[in-house]
CSV table of C-alpha atoms in Angstrom, one decimal:
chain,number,residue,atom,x,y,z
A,1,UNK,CA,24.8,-104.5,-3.4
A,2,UNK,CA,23.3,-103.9,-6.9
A,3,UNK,CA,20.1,-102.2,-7.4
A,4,UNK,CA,17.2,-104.4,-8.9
A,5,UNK,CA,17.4,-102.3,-12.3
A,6,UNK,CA,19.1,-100.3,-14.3
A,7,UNK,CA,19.0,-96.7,-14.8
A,8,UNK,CA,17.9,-95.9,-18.9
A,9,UNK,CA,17.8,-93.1,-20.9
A,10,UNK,CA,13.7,-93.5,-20.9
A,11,UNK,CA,13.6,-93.9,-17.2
A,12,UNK,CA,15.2,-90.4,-16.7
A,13,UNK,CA,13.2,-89.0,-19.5
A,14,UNK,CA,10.4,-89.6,-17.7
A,15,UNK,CA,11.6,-89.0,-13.9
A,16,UNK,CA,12.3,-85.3,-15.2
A,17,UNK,CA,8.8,-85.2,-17.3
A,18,UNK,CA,7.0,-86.1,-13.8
A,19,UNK,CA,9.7,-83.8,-11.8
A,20,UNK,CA,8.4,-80.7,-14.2
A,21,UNK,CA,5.0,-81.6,-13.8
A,22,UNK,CA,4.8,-81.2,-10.1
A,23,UNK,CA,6.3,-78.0,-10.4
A,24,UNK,CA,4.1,-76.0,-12.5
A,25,UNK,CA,1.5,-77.7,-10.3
A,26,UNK,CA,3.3,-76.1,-7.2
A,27,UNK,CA,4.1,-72.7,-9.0
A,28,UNK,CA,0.1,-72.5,-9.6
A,29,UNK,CA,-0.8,-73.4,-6.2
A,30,UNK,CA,1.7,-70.5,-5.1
A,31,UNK,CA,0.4,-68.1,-7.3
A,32,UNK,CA,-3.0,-68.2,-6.0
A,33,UNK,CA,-4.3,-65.0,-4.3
A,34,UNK,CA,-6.3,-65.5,-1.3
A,35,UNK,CA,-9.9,-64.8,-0.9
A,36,UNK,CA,-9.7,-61.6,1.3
A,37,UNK,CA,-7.1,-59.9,-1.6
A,38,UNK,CA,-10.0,-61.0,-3.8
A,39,UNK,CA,-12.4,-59.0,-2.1
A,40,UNK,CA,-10.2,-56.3,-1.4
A,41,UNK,CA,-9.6,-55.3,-4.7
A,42,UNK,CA,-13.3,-55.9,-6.0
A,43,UNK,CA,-14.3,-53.5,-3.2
A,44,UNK,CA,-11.8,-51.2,-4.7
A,45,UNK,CA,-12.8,-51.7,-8.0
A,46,UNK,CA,-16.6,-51.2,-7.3
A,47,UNK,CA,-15.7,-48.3,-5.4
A,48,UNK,CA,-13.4,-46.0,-8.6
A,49,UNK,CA,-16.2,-47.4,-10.9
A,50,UNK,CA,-18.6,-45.4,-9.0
A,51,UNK,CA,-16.5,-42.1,-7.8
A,52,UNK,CA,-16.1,-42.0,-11.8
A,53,UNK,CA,-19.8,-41.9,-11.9
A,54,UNK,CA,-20.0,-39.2,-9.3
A,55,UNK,CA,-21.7,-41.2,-6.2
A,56,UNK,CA,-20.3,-40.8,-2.7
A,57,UNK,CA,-20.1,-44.1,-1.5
A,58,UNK,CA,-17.1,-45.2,0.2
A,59,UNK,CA,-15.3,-48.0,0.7
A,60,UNK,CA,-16.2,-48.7,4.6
């Protein structure tokens, strides 16, 4: 059995146009960090910022 169309040069153009697409849209949805390694490293951040500025506060 024949398929209804034919395959073109334009028609794979734009299959692997679409097929890179989705895949920097996957690779940036994998690359997100989640919120509590967010906070983590604010806390952390907060926390040199004022040990340079000589105050005792810790992290807990």
């Amino acid at each position: 059995m024949k398929p209804p169309c034919h395959i073109t040069p334009k028609i794979l153009k734009l299959i692997s146009s679409i097929s890179e697409k989705i895949g920097a849209v996957n690779a940036n949805f994998l690359n997100k960090q989640s919120p509590q390694l967010c906070k983590q490293n604010r806390i952390k951040t907060i926390h040199s910022s004022l040990q340079i500025e000589g105050n005792t506060l810790t992290e807990e």
